[in-house]
PDB file of C-alpha atoms in Angstrom:
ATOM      1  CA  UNK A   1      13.270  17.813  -1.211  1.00 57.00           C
ATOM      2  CA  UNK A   2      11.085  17.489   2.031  1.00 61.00           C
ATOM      3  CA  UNK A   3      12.063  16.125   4.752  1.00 70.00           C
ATOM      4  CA  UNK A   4      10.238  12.963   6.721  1.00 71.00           C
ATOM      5  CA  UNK A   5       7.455  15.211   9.088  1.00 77.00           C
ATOM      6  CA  UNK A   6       6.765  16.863   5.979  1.00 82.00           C
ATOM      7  CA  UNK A   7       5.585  14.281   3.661  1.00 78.00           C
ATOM      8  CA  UNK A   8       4.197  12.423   6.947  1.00 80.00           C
ATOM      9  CA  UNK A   9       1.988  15.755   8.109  1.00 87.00           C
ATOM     10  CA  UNK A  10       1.005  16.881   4.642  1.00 90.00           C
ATOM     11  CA  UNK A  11      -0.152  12.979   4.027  1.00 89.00           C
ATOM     12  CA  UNK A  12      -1.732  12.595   6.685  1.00 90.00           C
ATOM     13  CA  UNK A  13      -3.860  16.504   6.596  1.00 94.00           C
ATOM     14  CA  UNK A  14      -5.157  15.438   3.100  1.00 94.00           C
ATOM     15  CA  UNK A  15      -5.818  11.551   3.542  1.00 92.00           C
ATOM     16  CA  UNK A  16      -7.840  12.490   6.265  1.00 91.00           C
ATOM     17  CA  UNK A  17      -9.773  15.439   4.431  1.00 93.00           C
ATOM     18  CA  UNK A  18     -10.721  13.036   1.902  1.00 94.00           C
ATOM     19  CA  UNK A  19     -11.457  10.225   3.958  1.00 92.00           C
ATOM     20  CA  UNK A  20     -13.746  12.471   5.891  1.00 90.00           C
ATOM     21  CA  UNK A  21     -14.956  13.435   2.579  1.00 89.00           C
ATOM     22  CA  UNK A  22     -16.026  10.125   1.482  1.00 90.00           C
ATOM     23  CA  UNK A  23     -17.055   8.764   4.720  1.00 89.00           C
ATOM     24  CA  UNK A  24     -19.697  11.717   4.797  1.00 86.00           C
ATOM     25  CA  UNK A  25     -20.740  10.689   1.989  1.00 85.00           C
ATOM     26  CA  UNK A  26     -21.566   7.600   3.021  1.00 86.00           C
ATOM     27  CA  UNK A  27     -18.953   5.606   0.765  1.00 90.00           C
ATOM     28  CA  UNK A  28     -17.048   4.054   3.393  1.00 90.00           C
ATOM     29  CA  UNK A  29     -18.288   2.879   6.890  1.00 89.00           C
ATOM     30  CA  UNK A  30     -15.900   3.838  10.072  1.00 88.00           C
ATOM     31  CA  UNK A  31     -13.206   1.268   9.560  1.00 88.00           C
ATOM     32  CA  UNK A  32     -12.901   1.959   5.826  1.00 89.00           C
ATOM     33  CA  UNK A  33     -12.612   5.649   6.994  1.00 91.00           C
ATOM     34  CA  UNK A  34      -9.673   4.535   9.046  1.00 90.00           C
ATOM     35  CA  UNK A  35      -8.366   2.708   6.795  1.00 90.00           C
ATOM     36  CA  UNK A  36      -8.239   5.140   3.768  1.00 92.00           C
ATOM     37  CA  UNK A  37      -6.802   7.681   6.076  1.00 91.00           C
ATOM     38  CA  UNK A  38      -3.954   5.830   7.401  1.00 88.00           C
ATOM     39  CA  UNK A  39      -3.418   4.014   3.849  1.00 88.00           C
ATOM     40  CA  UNK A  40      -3.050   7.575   2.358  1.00 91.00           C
ATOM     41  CA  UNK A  41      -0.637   8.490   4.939  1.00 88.00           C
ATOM     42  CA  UNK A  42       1.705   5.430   4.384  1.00 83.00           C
ATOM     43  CA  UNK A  43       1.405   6.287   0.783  1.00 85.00           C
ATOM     44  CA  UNK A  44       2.872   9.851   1.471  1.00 85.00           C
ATOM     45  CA  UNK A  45       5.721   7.684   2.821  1.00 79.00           C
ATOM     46  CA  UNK A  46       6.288   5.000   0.247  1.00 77.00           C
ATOM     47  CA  UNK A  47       8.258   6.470  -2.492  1.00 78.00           C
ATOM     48  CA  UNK A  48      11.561   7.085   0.040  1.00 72.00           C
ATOM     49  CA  UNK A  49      11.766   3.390   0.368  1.00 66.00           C
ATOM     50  CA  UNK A  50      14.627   3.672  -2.198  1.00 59.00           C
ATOM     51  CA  UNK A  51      16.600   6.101   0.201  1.00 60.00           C
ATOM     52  CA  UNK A  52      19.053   3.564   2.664  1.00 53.00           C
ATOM     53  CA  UNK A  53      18.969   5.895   5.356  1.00 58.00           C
ATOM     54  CA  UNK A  54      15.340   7.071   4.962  1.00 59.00           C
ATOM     55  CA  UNK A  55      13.158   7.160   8.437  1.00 62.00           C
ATOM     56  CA  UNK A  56      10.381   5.238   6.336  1.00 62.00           C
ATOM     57  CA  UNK A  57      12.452   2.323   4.707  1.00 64.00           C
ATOM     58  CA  UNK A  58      13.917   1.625   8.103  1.00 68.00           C
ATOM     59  CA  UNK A  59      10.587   1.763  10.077  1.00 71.00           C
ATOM     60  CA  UNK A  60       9.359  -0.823   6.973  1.00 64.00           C
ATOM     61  CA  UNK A  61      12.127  -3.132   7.712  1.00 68.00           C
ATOM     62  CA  UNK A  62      11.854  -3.410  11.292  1.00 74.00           C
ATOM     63  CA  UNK A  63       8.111  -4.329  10.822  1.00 70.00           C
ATOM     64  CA  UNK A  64       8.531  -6.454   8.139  1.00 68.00           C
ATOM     65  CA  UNK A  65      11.518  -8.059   9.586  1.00 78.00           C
ATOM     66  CA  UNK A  66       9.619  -8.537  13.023  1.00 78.00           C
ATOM     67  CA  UNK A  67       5.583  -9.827  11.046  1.00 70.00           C
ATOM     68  CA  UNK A  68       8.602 -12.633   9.216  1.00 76.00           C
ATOM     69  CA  UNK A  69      10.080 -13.862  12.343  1.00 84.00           C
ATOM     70  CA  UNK A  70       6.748 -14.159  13.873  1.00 81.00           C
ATOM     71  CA  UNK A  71       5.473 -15.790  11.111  1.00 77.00           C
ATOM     72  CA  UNK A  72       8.152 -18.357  11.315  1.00 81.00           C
ATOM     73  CA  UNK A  73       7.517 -19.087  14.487  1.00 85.00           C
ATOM     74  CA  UNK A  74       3.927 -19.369  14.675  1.00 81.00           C
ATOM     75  CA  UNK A  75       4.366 -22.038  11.705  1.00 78.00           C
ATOM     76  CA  UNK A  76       7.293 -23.818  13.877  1.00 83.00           C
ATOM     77  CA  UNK A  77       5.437 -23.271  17.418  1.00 81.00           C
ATOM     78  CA  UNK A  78       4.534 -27.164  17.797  1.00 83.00           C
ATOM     79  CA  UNK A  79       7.144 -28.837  15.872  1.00 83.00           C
ATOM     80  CA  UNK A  80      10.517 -27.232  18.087  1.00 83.00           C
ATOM     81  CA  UNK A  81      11.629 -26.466  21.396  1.00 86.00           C
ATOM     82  CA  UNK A  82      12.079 -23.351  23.497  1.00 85.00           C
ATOM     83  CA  UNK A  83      15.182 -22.840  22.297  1.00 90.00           C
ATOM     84  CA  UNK A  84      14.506 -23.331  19.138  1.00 89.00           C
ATOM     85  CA  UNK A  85      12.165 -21.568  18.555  1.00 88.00           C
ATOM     86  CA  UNK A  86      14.354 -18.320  20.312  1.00 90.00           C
ATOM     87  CA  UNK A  87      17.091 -18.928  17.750  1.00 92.00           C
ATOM     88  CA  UNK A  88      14.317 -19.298  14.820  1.00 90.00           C
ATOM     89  CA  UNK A  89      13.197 -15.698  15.967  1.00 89.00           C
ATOM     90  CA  UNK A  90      16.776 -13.957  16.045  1.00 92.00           C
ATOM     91  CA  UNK A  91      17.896 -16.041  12.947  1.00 92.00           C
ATOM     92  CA  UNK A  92      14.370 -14.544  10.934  1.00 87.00           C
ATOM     93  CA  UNK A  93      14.304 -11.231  12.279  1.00 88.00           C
ATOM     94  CA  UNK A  94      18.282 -10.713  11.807  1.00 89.00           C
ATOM     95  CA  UNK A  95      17.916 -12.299   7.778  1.00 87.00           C
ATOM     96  CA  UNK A  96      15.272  -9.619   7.007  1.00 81.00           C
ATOM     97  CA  UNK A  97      17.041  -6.583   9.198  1.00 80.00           C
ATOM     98  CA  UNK A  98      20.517  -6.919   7.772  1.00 82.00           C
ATOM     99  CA  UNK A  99      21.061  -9.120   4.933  1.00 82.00           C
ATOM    100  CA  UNK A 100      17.514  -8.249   3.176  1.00 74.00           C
ATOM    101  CA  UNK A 101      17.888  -4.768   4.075  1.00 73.00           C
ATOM    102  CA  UNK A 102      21.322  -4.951   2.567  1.00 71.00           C
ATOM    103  CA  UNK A 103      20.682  -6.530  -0.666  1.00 67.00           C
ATOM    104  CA  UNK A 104      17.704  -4.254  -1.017  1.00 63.00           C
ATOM    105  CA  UNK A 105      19.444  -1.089  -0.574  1.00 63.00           C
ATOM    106  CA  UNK A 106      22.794  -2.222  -2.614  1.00 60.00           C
ATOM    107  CA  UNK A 107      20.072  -2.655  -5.680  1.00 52.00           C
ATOM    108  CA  UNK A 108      18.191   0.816  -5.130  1.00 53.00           C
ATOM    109  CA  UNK A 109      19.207   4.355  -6.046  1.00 53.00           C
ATOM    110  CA  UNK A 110      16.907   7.166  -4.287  1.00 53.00           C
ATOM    111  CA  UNK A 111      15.146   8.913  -7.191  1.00 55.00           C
ATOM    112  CA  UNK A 112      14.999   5.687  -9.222  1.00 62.00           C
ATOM    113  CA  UNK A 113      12.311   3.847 -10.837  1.00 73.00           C
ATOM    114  CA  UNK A 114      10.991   3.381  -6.724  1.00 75.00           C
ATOM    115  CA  UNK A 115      10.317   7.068  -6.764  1.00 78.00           C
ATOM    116  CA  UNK A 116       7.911   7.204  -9.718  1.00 85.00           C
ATOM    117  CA  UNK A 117       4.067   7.744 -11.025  1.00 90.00           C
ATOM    118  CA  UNK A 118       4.322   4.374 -12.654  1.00 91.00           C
ATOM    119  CA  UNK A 119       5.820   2.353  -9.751  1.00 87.00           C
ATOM    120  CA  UNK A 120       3.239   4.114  -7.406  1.00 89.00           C
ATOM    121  CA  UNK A 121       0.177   3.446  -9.776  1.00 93.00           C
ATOM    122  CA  UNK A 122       1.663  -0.256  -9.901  1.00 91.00           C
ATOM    123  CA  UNK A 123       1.784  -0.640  -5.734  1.00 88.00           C
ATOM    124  CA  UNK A 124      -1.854   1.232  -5.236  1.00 92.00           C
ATOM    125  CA  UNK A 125      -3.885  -1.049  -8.403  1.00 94.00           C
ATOM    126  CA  UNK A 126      -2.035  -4.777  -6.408  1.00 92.00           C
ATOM    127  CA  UNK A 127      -3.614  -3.521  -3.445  1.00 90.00           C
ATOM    128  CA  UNK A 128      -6.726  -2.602  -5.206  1.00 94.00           C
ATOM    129  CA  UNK A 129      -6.663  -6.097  -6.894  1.00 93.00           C
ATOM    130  CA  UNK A 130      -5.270  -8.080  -3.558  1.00 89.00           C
ATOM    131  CA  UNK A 131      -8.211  -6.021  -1.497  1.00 90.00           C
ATOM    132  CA  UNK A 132     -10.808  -7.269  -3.834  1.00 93.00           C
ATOM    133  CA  UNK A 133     -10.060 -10.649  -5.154  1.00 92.00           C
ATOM    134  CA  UNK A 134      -7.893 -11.985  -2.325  1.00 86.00           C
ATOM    135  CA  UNK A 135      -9.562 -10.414   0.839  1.00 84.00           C
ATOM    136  CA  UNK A 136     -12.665 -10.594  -1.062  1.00 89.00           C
ATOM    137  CA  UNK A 137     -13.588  -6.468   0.421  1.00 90.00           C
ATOM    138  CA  UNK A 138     -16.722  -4.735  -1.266  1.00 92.00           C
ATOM    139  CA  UNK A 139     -15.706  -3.069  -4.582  1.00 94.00           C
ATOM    140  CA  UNK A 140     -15.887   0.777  -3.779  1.00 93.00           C
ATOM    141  CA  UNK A 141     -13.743  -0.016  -0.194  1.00 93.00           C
ATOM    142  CA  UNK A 142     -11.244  -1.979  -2.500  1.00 94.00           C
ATOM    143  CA  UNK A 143     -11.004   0.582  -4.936  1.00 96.00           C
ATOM    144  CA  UNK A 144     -10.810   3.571  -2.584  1.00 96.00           C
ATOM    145  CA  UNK A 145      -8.106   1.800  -0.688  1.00 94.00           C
ATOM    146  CA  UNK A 146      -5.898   1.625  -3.802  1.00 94.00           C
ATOM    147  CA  UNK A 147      -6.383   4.938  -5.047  1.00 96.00           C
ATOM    148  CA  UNK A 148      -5.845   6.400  -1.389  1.00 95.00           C
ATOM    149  CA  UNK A 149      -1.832   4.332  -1.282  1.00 91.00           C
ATOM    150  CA  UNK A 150      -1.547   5.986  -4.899  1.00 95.00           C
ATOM    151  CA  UNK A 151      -2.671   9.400  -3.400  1.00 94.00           C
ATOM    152  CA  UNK A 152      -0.640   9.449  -1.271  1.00 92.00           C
ATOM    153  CA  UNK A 153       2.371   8.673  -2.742  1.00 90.00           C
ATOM    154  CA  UNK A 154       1.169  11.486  -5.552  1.00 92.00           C
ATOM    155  CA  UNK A 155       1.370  13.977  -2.794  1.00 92.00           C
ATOM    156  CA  UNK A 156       4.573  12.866  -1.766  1.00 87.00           C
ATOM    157  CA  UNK A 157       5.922  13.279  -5.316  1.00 88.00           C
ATOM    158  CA  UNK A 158       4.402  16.424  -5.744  1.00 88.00           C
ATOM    159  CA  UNK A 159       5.563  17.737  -2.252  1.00 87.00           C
ATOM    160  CA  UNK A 160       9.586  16.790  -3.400  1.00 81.00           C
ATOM    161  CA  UNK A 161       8.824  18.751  -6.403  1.00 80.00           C
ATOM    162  CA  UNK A 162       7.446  21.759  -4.660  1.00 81.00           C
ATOM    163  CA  UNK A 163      10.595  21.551  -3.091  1.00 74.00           C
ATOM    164  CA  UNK A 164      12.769  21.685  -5.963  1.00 65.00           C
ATOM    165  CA  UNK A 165      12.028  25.329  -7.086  1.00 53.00           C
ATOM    166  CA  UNK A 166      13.651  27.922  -5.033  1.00 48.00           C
ATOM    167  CA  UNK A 167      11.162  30.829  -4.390  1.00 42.00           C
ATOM    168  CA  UNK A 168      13.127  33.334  -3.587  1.00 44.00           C
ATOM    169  CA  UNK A 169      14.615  33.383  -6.624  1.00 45.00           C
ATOM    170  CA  UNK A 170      12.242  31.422  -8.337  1.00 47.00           C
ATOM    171  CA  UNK A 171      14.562  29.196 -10.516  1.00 50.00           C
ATOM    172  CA  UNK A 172      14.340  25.126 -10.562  1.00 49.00           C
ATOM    173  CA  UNK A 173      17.196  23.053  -8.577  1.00 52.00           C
ATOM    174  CA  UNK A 174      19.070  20.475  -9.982  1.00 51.00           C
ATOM    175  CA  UNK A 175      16.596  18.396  -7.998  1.00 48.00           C
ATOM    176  CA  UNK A 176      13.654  19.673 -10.201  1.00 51.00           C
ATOM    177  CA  UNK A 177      12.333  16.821 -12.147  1.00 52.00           C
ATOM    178  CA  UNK A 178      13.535  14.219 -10.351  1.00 57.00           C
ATOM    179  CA  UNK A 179      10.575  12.922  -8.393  1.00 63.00           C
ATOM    180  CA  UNK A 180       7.406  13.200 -10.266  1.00 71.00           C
ATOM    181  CA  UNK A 181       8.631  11.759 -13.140  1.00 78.00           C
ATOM    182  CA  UNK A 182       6.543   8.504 -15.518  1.00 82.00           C
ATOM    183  CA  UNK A 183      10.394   7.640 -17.630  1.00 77.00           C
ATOM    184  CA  UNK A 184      13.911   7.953 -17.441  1.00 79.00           C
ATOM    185  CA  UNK A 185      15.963   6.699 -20.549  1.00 77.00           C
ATOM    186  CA  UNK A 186      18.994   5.557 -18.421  1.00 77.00           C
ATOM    187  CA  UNK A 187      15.911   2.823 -16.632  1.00 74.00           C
ATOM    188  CA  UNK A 188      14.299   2.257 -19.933  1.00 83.00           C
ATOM    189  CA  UNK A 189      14.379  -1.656 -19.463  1.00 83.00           C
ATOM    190  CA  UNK A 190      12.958  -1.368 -15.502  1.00 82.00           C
ATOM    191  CA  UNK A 191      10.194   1.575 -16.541  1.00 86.00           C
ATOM    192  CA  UNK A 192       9.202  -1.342 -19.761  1.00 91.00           C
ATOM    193  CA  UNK A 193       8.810  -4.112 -16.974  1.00 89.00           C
ATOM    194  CA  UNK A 194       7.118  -1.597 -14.805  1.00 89.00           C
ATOM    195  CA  UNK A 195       4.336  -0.711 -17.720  1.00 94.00           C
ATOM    196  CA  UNK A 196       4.313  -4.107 -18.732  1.00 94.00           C
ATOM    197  CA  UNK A 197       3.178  -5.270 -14.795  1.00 93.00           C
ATOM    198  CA  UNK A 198       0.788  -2.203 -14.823  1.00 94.00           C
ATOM    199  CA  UNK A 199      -0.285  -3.331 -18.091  1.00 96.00           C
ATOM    200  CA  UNK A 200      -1.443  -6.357 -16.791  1.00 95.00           C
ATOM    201  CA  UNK A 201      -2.706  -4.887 -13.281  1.00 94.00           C
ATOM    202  CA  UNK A 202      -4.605  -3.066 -15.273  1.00 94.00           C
ATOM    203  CA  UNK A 203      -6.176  -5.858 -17.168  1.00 94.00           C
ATOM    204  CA  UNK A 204      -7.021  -7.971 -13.835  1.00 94.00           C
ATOM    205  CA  UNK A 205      -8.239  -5.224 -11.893  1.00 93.00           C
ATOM    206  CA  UNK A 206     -11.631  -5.007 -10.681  1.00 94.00           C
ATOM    207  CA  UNK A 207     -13.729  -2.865 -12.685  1.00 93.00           C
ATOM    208  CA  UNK A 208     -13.581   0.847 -12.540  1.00 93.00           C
ATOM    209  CA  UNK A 209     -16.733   1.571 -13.951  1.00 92.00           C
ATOM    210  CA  UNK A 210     -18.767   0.351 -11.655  1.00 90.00           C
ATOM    211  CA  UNK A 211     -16.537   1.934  -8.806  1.00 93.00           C
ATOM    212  CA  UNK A 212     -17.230   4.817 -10.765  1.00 92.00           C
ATOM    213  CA  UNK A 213     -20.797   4.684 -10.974  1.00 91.00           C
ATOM    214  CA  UNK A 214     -21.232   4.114  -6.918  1.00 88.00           C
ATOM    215  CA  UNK A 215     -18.971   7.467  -6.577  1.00 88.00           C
ATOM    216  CA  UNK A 216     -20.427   9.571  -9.083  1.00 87.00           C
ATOM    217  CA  UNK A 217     -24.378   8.841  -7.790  1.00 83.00           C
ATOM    218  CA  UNK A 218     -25.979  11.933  -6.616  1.00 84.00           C
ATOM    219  CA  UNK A 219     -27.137  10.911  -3.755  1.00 80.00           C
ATOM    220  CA  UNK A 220     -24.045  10.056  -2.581  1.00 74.00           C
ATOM    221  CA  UNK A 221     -23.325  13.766  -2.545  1.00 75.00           C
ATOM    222  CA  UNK A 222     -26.519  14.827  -1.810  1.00 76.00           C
ATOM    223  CA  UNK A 223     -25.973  13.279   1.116  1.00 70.00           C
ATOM    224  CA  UNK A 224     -22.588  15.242   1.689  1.00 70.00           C
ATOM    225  CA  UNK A 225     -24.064  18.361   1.057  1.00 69.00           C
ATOM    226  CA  UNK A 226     -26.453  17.751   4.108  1.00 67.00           C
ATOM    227  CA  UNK A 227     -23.835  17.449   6.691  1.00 60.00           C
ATOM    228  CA  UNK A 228     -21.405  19.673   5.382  1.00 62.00           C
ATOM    229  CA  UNK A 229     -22.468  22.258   7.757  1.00 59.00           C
ATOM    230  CA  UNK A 230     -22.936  22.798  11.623  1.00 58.00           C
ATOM    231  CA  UNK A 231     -26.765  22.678  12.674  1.00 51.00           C
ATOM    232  CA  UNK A 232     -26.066  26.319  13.805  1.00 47.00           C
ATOM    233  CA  UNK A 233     -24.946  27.847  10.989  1.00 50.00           C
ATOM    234  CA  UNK A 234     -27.205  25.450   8.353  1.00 48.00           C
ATOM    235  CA  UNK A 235     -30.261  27.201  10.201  1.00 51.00           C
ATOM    236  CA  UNK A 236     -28.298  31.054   9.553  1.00 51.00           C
ATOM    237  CA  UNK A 237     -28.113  30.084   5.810  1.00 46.00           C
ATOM    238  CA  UNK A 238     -32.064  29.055   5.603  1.00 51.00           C
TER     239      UNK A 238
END
């Protein structure tokens, strides 16, 4: 499979062609640019969380373990002491580090239900639906942040299954299969609770037609097609 610079410089080149892409067209202002670049990145990341010694799923732990423990103490800050307060931090950070991180990787297997289509499409539509109806974000910029996590990830997948076929003899590895995959029968009752949540993402997600219809306008691209070219060579091609 690839390795970590891989998936992170492949993510990263093709979020931030599309991004560019749809900021030119004038679908995203400059922070939702940023933000669908760098959310297509992470997403090129994601589905190694399952792996315990994975780069990505220890990065993700340190920062979630250090957002909890400063979260607990910014709730504590004027209720407890000093000292406190300093053992609150350690005691927080240390739960999520080690005994979070533990449990977490005791109940994953790299290559499992983690490292699929359906878990991806699951984690990209909650953001779509949290971005939306939560942070209350304009429809297309909610939208285009979902699908840009589940990009992402869909290049990772695709990436580890590039991987799998040896070209120079060009016959599949054991590996082949493994990552881009939507079922395995030995998960059956995790992949039915994973289409039953996307089921119901599905069902409470904001509506794709009308994120559809703001993409597909022509004038939208119209507007691409202007400033797809340098001034230079625009006035060579007149």
């Amino acid at each position: 499979m690839a390795n970590f610079n891989t998936h992170l410089n492949v993510a990263f080149m093709v979020s931030g062609t599309l991004s560019l892409t749809v900021y030119k067209a004038g679908l995203v202002d400059d922070s939702g640019f940023l933000m669908c670049a760098a959310l297509g990145t992470i997403g090129g990341l994601l589905p190694d969380l399952d792996s315990d010694n994975s780069t990505p799923i220890k990065l993700g732990f340190n920062l979630i373990s250090f957002v909890f423990a400063f979260g607990l103490v910014m709730h504590w800050r004027g209720e407890l002491s000093l000292l406190a307060l300093m053992v609150l931090w350690l005691a927080g950070y240390g739960f999520m580090r080690y005994v979070v991180f533990y449990v977490f990787t005791t109940m994953t297997v790299h290559r499992g239900v983690i490292h699929s289509v359906p878990y991806m499409a699951i984690l990209g539509l909650a953001l779509t639906y949290l971005s939306h109806d939560i942070l209350h974000l304009p429809l297309t910029v909610s939208w285009f942040y979902g699908l840009f996590l589940f990009g992402g990830a869909m290049v990772h997948l695709a990436l580890d299954e590039l991987y799998s076929v040896n070209l120079s003899n060009m016959k599949m590895k054991r590996s082949s299969g493994t990552a881009m995959k939507f079922y395995q029968h030995k998960d059956k009752w995790w992949y039915l609770l994973l289409y039953v949540i996307l089921a119901l993402l599905l069902y409470i997600a904001p509506p794709f037609d009308t994120f559809w219809q703001q993409v597909s306008d022509p004038a939208a691209w119209a507007k691409l097609k202007l400033g797809l070219w340098p001034e230079l060579i625009k006035g060579w091609l007149s």
